[in-house]
Structure formats: C-alpha cells, structure tokens
Tab-separated table of C-alpha atoms and ligand atoms in Angstrom:
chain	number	residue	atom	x	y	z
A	274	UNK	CA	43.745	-50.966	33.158
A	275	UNK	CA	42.872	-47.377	32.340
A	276	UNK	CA	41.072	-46.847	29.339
A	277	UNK	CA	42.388	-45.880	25.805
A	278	UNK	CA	40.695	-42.796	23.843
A	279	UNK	CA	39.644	-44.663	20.161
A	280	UNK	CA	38.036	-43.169	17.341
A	281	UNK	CA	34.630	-45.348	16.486
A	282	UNK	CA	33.279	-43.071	14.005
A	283	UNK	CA	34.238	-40.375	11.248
A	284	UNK	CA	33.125	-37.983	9.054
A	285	UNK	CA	33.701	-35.294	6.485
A	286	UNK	CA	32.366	-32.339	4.886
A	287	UNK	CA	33.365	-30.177	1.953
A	288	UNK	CA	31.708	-27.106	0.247
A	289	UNK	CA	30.513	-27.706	-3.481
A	290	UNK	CA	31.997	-24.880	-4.733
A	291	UNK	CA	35.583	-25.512	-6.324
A	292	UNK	CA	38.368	-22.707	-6.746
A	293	UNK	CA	40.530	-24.598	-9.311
A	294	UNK	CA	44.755	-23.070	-10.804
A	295	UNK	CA	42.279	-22.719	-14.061
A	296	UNK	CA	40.339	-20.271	-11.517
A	297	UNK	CA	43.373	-18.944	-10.063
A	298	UNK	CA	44.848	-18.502	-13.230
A	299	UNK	CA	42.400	-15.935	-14.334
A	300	UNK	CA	42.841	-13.633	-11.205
A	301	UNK	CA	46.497	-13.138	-10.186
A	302	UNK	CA	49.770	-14.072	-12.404
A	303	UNK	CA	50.296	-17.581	-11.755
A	304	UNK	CA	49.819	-21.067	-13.550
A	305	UNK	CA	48.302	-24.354	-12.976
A	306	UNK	CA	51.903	-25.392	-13.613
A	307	UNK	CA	53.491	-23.607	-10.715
A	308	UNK	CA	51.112	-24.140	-8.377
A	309	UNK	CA	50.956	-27.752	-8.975
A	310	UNK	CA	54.590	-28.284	-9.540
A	311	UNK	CA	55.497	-26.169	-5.629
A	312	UNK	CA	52.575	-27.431	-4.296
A	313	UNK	CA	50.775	-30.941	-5.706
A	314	UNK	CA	46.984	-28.711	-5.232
A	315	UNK	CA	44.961	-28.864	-8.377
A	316	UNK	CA	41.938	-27.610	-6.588
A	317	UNK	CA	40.519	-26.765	-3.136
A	318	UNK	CA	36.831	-26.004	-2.062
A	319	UNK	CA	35.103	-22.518	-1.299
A	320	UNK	CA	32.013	-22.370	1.155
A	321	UNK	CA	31.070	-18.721	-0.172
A	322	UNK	CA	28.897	-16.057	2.166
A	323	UNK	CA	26.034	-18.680	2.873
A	324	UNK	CA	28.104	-21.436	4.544
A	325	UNK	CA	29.642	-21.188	8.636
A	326	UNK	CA	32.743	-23.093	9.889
A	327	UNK	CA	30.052	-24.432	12.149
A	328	UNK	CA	28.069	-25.508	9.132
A	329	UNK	CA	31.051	-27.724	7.481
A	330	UNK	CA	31.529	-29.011	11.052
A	331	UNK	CA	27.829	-29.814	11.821
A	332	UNK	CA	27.953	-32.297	8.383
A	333	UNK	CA	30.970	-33.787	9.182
A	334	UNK	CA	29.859	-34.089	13.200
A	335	UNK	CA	26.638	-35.876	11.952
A	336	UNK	CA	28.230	-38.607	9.621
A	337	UNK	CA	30.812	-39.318	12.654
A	338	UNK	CA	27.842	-39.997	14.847
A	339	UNK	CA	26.004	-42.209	12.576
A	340	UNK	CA	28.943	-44.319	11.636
A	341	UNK	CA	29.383	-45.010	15.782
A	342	UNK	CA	25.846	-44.954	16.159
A	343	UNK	CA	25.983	-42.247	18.653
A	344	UNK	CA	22.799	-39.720	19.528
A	345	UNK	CA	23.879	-36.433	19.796
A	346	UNK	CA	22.473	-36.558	23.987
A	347	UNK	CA	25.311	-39.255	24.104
A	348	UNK	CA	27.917	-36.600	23.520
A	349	UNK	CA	29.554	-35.170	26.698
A	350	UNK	CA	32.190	-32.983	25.394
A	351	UNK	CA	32.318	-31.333	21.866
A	352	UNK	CA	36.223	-30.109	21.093
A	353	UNK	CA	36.288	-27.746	17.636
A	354	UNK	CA	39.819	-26.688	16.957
A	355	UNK	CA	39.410	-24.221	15.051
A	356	UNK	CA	41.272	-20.713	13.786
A	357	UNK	CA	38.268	-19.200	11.948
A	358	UNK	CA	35.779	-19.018	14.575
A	359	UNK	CA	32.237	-18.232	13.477
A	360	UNK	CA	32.066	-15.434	15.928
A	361	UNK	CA	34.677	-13.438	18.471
A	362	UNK	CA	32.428	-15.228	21.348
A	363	UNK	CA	30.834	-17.926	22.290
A	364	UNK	CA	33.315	-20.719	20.790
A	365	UNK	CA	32.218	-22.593	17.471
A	366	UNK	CA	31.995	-25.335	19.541
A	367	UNK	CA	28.943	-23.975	21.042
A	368	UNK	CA	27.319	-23.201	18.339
A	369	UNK	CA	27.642	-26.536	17.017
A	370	UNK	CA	26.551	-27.734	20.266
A	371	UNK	CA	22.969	-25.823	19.837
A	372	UNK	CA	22.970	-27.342	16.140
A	373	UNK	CA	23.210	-30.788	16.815
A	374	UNK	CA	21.150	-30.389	20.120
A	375	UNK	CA	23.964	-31.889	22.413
A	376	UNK	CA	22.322	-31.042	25.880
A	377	UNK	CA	24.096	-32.981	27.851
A	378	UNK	CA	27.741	-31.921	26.012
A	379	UNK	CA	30.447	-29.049	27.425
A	380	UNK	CA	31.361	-27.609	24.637
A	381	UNK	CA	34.845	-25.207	23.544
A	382	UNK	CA	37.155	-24.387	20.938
A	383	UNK	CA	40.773	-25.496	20.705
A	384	UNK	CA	43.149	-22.493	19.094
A	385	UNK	CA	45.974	-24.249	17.395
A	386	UNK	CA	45.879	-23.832	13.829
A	387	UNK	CA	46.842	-26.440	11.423
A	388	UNK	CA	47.366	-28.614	14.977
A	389	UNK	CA	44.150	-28.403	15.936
A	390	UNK	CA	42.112	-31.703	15.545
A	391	UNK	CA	45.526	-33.118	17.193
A	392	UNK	CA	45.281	-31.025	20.197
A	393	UNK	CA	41.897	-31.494	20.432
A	394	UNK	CA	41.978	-35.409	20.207
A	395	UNK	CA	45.276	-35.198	23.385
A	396	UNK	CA	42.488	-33.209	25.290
A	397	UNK	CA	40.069	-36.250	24.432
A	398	UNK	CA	42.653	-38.547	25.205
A	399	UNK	CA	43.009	-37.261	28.866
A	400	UNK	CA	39.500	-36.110	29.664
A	401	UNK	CA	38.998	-40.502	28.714
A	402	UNK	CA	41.939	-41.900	30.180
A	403	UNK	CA	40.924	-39.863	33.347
A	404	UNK	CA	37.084	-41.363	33.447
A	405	UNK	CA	36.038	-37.995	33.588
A	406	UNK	CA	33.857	-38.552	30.262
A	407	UNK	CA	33.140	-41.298	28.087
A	408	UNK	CA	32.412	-39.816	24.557
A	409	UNK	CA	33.714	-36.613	23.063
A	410	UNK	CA	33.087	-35.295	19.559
A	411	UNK	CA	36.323	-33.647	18.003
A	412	UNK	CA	36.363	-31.702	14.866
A	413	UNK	CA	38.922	-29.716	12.901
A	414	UNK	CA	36.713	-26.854	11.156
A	415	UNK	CA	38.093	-24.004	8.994
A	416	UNK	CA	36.765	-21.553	6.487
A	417	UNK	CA	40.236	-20.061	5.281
A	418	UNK	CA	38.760	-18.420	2.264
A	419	UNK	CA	37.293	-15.766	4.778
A	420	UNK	CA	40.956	-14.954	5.815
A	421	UNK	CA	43.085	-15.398	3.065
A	422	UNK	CA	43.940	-12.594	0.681
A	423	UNK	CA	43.249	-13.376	-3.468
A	424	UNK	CA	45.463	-10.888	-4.500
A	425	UNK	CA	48.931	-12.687	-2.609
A	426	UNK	CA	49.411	-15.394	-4.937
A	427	UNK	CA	51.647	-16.841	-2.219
A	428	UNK	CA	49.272	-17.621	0.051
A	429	UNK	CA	45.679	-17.941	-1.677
A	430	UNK	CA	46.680	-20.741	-3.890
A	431	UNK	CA	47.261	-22.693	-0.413
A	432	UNK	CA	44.329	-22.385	1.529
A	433	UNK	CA	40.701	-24.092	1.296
A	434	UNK	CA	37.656	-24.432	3.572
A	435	UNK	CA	36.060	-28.271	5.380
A	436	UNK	CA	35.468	-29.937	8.267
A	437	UNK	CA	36.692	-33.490	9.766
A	438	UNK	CA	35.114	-34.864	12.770
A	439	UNK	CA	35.671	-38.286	15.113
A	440	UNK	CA	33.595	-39.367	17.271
A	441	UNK	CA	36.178	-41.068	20.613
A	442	UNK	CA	34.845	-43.070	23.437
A	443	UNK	CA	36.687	-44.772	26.137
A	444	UNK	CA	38.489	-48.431	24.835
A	445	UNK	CA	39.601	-50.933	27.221
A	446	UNK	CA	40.985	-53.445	24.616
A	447	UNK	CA	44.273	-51.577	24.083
A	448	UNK	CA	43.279	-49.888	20.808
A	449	UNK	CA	43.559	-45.852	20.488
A	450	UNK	CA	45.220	-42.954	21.218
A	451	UNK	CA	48.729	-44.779	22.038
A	452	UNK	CA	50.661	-41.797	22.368
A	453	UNK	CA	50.517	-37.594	21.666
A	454	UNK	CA	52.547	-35.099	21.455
A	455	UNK	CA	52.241	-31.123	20.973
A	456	UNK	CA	55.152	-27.897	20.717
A	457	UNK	CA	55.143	-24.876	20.207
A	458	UNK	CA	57.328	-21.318	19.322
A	459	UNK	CA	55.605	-18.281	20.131
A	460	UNK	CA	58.734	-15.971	18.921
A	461	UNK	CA	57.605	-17.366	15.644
A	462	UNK	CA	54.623	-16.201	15.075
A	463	UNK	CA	55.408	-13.721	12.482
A	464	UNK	CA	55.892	-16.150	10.045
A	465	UNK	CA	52.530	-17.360	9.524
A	466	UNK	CA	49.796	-14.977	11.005
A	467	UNK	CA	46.658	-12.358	10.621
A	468	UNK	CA	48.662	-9.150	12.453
A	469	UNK	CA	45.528	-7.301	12.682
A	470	UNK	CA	41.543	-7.518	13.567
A	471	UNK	CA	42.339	-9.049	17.065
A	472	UNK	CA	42.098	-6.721	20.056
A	473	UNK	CA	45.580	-5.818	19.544
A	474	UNK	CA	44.553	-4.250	16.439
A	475	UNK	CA	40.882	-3.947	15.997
A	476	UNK	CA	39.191	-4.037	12.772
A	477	UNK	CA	39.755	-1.400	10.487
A	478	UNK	CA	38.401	-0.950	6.930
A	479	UNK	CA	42.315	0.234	5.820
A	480	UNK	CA	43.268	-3.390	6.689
A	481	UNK	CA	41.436	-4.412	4.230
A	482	UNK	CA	43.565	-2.454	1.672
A	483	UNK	CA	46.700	-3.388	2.800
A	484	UNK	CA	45.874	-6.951	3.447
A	485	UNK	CA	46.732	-7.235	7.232
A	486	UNK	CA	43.433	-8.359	8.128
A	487	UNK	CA	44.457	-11.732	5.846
A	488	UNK	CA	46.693	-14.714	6.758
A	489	UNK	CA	50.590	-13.391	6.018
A	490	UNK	CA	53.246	-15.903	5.719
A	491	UNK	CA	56.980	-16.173	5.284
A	492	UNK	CA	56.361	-19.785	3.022
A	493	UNK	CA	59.942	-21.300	2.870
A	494	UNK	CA	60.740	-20.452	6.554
A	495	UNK	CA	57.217	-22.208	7.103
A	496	UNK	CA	58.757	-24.811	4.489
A	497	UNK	CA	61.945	-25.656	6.651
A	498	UNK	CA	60.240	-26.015	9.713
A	499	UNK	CA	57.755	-28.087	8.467
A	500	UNK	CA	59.979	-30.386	7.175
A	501	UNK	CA	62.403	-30.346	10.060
A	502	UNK	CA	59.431	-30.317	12.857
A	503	UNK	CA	57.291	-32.583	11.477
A	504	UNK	CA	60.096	-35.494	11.455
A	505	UNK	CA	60.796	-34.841	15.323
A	506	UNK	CA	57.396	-34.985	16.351
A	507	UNK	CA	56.569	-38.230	14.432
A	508	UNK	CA	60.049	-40.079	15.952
A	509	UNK	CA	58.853	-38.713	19.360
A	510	UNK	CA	55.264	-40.433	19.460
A	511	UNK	CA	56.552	-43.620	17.688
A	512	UNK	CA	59.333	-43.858	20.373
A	513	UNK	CA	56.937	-42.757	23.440
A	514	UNK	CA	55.136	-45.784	22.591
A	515	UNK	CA	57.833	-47.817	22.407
A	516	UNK	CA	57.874	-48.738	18.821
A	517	UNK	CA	60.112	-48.627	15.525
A	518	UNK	CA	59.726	-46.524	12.057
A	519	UNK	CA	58.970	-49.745	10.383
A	520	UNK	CA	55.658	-50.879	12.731
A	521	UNK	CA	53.999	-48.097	11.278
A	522	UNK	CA	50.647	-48.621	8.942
A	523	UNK	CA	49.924	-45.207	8.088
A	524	UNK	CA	50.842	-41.993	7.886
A	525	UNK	CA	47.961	-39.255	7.640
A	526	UNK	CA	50.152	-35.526	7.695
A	527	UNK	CA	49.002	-32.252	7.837
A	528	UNK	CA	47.816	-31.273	4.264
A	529	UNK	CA	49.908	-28.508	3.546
A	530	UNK	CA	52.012	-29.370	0.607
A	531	UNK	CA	53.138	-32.152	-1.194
A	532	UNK	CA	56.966	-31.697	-1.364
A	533	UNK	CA	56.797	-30.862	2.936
A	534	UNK	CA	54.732	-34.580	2.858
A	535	UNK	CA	57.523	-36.037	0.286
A	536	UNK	CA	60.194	-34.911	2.425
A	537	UNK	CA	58.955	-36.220	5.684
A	538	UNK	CA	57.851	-39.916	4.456
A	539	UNK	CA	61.717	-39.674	2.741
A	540	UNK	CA	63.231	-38.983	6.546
A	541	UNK	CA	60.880	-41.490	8.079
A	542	UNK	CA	62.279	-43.990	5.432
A	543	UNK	CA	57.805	-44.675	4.306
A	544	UNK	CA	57.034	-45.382	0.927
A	545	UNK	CA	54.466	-43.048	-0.351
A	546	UNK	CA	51.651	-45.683	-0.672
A	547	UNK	CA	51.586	-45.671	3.165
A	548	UNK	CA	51.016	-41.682	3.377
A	549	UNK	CA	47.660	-40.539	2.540
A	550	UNK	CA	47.610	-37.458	0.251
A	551	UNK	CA	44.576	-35.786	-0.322
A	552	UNK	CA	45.763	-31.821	-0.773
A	553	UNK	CA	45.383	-31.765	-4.722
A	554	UNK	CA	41.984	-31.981	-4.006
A	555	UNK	CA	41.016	-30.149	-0.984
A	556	UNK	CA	44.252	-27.638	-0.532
A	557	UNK	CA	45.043	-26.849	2.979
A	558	UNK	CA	42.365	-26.709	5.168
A	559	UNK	CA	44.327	-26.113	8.512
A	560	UNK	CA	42.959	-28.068	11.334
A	561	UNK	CA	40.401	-29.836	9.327
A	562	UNK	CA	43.126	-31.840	6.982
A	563	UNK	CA	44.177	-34.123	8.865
A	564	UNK	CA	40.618	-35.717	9.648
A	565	UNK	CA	39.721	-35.330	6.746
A	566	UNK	CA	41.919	-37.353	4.956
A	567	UNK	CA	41.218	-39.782	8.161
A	568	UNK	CA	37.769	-39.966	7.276
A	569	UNK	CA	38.719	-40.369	3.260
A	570	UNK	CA	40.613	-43.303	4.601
A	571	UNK	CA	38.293	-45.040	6.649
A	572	UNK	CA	35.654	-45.127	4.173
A	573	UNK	CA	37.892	-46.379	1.573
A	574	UNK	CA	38.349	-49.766	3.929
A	575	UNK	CA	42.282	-48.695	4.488
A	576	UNK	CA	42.056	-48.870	8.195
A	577	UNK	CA	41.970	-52.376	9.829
A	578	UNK	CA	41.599	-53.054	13.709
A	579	UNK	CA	44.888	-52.862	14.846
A	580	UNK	CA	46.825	-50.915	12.668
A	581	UNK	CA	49.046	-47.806	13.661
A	582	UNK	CA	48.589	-44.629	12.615
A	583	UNK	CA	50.652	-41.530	12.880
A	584	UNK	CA	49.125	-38.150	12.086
A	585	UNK	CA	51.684	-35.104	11.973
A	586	UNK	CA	50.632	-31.611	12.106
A	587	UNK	CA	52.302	-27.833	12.022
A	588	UNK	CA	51.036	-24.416	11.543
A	589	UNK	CA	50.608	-21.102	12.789
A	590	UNK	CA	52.117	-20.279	16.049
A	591	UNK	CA	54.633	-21.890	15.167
A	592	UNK	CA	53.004	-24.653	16.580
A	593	UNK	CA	53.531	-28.822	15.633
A	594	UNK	CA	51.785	-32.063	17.103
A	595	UNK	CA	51.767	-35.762	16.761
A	596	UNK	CA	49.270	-38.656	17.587
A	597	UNK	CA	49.840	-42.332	17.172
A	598	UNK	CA	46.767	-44.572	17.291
A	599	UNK	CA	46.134	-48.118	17.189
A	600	UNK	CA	42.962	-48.567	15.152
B	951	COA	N1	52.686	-18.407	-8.969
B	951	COA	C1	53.818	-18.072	-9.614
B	951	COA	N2	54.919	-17.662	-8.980
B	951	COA	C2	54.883	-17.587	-7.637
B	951	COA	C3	53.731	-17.910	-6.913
B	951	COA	C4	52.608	-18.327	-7.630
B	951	COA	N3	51.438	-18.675	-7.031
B	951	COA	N4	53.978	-17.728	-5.592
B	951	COA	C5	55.251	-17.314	-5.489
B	951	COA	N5	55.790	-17.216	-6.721
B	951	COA	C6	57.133	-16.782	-7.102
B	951	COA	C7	57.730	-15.806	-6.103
B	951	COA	O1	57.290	-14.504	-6.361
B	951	COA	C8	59.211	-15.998	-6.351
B	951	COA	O2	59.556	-15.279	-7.467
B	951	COA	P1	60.954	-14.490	-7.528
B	951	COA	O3	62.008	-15.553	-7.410
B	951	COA	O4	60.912	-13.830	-8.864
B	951	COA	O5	60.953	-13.552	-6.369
B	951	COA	C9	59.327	-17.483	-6.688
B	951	COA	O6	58.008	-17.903	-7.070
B	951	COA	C10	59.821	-18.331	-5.561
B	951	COA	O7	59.099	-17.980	-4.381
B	951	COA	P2	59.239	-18.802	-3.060
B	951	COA	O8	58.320	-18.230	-2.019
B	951	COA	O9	60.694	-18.970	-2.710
B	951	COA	O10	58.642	-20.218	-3.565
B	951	COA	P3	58.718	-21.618	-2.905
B	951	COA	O11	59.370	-22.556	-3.839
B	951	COA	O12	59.229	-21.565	-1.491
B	951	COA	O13	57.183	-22.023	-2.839
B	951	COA	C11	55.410	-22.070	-1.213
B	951	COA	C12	56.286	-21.194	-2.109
B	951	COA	C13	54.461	-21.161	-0.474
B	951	COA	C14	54.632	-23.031	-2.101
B	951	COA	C15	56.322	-22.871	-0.227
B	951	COA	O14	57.260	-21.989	0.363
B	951	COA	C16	55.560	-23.539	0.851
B	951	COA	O15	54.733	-24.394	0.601
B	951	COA	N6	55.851	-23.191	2.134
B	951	COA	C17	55.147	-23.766	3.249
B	951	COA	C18	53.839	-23.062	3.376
B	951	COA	C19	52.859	-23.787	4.211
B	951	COA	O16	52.795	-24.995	4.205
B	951	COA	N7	52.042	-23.030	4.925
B	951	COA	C20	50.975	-23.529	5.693
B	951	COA	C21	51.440	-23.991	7.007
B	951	COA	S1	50.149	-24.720	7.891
C-alpha cells in the first residue's frame, strides 16, 4: 500500500493589531453595515511595518510542530504558498527555513494565491505518496495589507494578514489526503491582480498614486466564479474518491466572503453548521484562510479520526483547488 499524506499537527498565527468597519468607517465612505451585510467581515488583522509574512508563518510553523511533536531537523521539505513574498528572491520559504533552523529541509514557495496552502498540500501529497520524503511543513502566509490599496473601498475592506501551517507525514492507515484537485484561467487574470511592480512593470513611485502597485479586482466577476468554480471543484474531489455529497464531515472554504460560502454549502445541499466560517474575524487572508480556519477547528475538538474534510479554494489567476482528507 502506498502511503497517504495526513496532517498530524496545526497551527495559526494572527497579528494583534485589528482594522475593524468602525476603523474603516473613519477613512473611506462606507459602513459597518455594508460591509457586513456584502461581506459577513466585522474585522480582520494588520501586522503593521514590524511584522514579515515569514514572521506570521514562523508562529504558526512552530505550534504545528509542537502539536506533532516534530523538531524542526525532522522537516525535509518546507512548502509556503504564498503571494506576498517577503522579498523578490530567495522564496519565503527559505527564509523561514533559516528561522526555524530546518537544516536538513528543501525549502520553496508555491505562487497560487488564495489556492495556495491547497497546492502546496497536492505537492505534499505526491512528494509522500512517492517515498521521496516523509515530513513536509506547509503553510499559507500572506500580509495583504502591504498590497492592498485603503483608498478602494472595494477591495480594502476584504483583505487581512496571517499564517496557517500543517505539519504532513506519510500515513499508512488510510487516513489523509484522499483526493486533490487544482485549475486554472490565465486569460483571467485581469480580474483580480497587482498590474504593476513585477518585471513587466517595475516599481515606480507614480504607481503609487494611481494605485496599480495594489491588488485591483473586478469583485462580482470574482463573485460568479467563485460561486460557480468552487461547486465544481468540491463535486470533483468528492467523486475522485469515490464518495457522495452526504459522506462529507466538513467543509473548510476559502475565506473570502460569506454570501460566496452561503452559496456553495446551498449547491452542495450542507447545512451551515458543517462549514466553518471564520472571515468576520480574520477577513480574507488569501492562502492562509483556509488553514487557518483548519487549525481554529482542530483546536476546538471538531475534527475526529476519520472524518472527511473538503477544503475549497479560488483566487487570483483565476485559479481554484480542492482537497478531501480523511482525518
Ligand atoms: N461601502 C459602500 N459601498 C460600496 C463599497 C463599500 N465598501 N464597495 C462598493 N460599494 C458600492 C459600489 O460603489 C456600488 O455602488 P453603485 O451601485 O453606486 O455604483 C455598489 O456598492 C455595488 O457594488 P458592487 O461591486 O456591485 O457590490 P457587490 O454587491 O458585488 O459587493 C464585493 C462587492 C466586493 C463585496 C463582492 O463583489 C465580492 O465579494 N466579490 C468577490 C470578491 C472576492 O472574493 N475576492 C477575493 C477572491 S480570493
């Protein structure tokens, strides 16, 4: 039997500092009643000039390991998906590599926006499954706040900063990673994007003025894909693994917004109770939602051995994945 990739430990991390509508409210012209009524956020979190993306993941790495009880020279791969990369080069992945003194880890990022903590866990998954390594680290980091613009009150009420980690080691009992799944759009990729401060268009202090060098979006195309996307990828994993709608546990989505998360447990015919919902807290943090609200979860005692889990992500690209585990 080939082995499974299963989580045995999680963690989270969140900066202190809250941006609440109340904030919000005072800045641009909007309300804490819009933006919770279109959205469900009440608040997300703000990790200011003094705090990394590889300092939200480093926290969040360290509570995964403790909870498996893995040292850091256990680690043999460390997987960040991440969008908002500490620097151009080396990954963030290094970096959190030299933090957490991993010698004995290979270390690099994942690009897939909101999708990355999926993408990065299918990487796990075959990496395991193919004995090349035995325990990989992978964490969904963002700092958004650094690339969203405060003045678009159409984006910046969205977007928050965290880290999720897991740690995943090879399973032989049947439990894990049952089945993943990952698409993408490129001629999309207008709807949700930061045109400029790539090498296409290098930094320029005019970007800053006209906002280019900040996350654009088109938010109800975004809306209907989400929606539409994030249905076909969750039949697609439940099916691969030859299961029904109705053996599912849990459903952890992408944090993005609660009517997009309504909608989808309303097509997959899932009460709400079996959807975990953290946004209204945290906002969307892109790749770090999703294990997040996995690590929120566990803690609370919600996950038993055994039980199946579907996490559904989309983003920027336009890109969407799926994962179904078996706790
Ligand atoms: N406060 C008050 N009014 C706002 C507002 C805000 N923060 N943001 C937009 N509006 C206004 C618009 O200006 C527009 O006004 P108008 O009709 O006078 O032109 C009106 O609200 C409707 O705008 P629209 O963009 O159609 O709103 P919406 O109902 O689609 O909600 C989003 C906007 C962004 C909440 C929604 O489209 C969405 O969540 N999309 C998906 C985005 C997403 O998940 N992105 C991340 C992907 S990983």
């Amino acid at each position: 039997m080939k082995p499974g990739a299963r989580i045995i430990g999680t963690g989270s991390y969140v900066p202190p500092t809250r941006l609440t509508n109340a904030d919000l409210e005072r800045m641009l012209d909007t309300s804490d009643e819009w933006i919770y009524s279109h959205t469900g956020i009440r608040e997300r979190r703000i990790a200011g000039d003094n705090i990394s993306t590889s300092d939200m993941a480093v926290e969040a790495i360290r509570q995964a390991l403790e909870m498996s009880q893995c040292s850091p020279d256990e680690i043999d791969m460390v997987i960040a998906g991440t969008s908002t990369s500490d620097y151009r080069m080396p990954s963030t992945a290094c970096v959190i590599q030299e933090k957490l003194s991993m010698p004995n880890a290979v270390a690099f990022d994942v690009v897939s926006a909101c999708a990355g903590f999926i993408n990065g866990l299918a990487v796990a998954k075959s990496f395991i499954e193919s004995e090349v390594y035995e325990k990989i680290v992978v964490v969904g980091c963002e700092k958004l706040s650094s690339v969203t613009n405060y003045k678009d009150r159409s984006t910046c009420i969205l977007f928050g900063d965290g880290a999720g980690a897991a740690v995943v080691t090879s399973d032989r009992n049947g439990r894990g990673v049952l089945s993943t799944f990952a698409k993408s759009d490129g001629t999309q990729r207008e709807l949700l994007w930061i045109p400029s401060g790539g090498i296409k268009y290098p930094y320029n202090p005019d970007f800053t003025d006209n906002g280019s060098d900040k996350l654009q979006m088109k938010g109800p195309d975004v809306y209907k894909f989400a929606v539409r996307e994030m249905y076909n990828a969750s039949v697609k994993v439940i099916e691969d693994a030859g299961l029904d709608l109705p053996d599912i546990s849990l459903v952890v989505p992408h944090q993005a917004n609660i009517r997009i998360i309504q909608g989808l447990a309303k097509r997959l015919q899932v009460s709400m109770d079996k959807v975990v919902v953290n946004l209204d807290k945290y906002g969307n943090t892109s790749s770090a939602s999703i294990p997040i609200a996995l690590d929120e979860t566990n803690r609370a005692g919600r996950l038993n051995a055994g039980d199946l889990v579907l996490m559904v992500a989309f983003g920027s690209g336009l890109i969407w994945a799926s994962s179904l585990l078996k706790w």
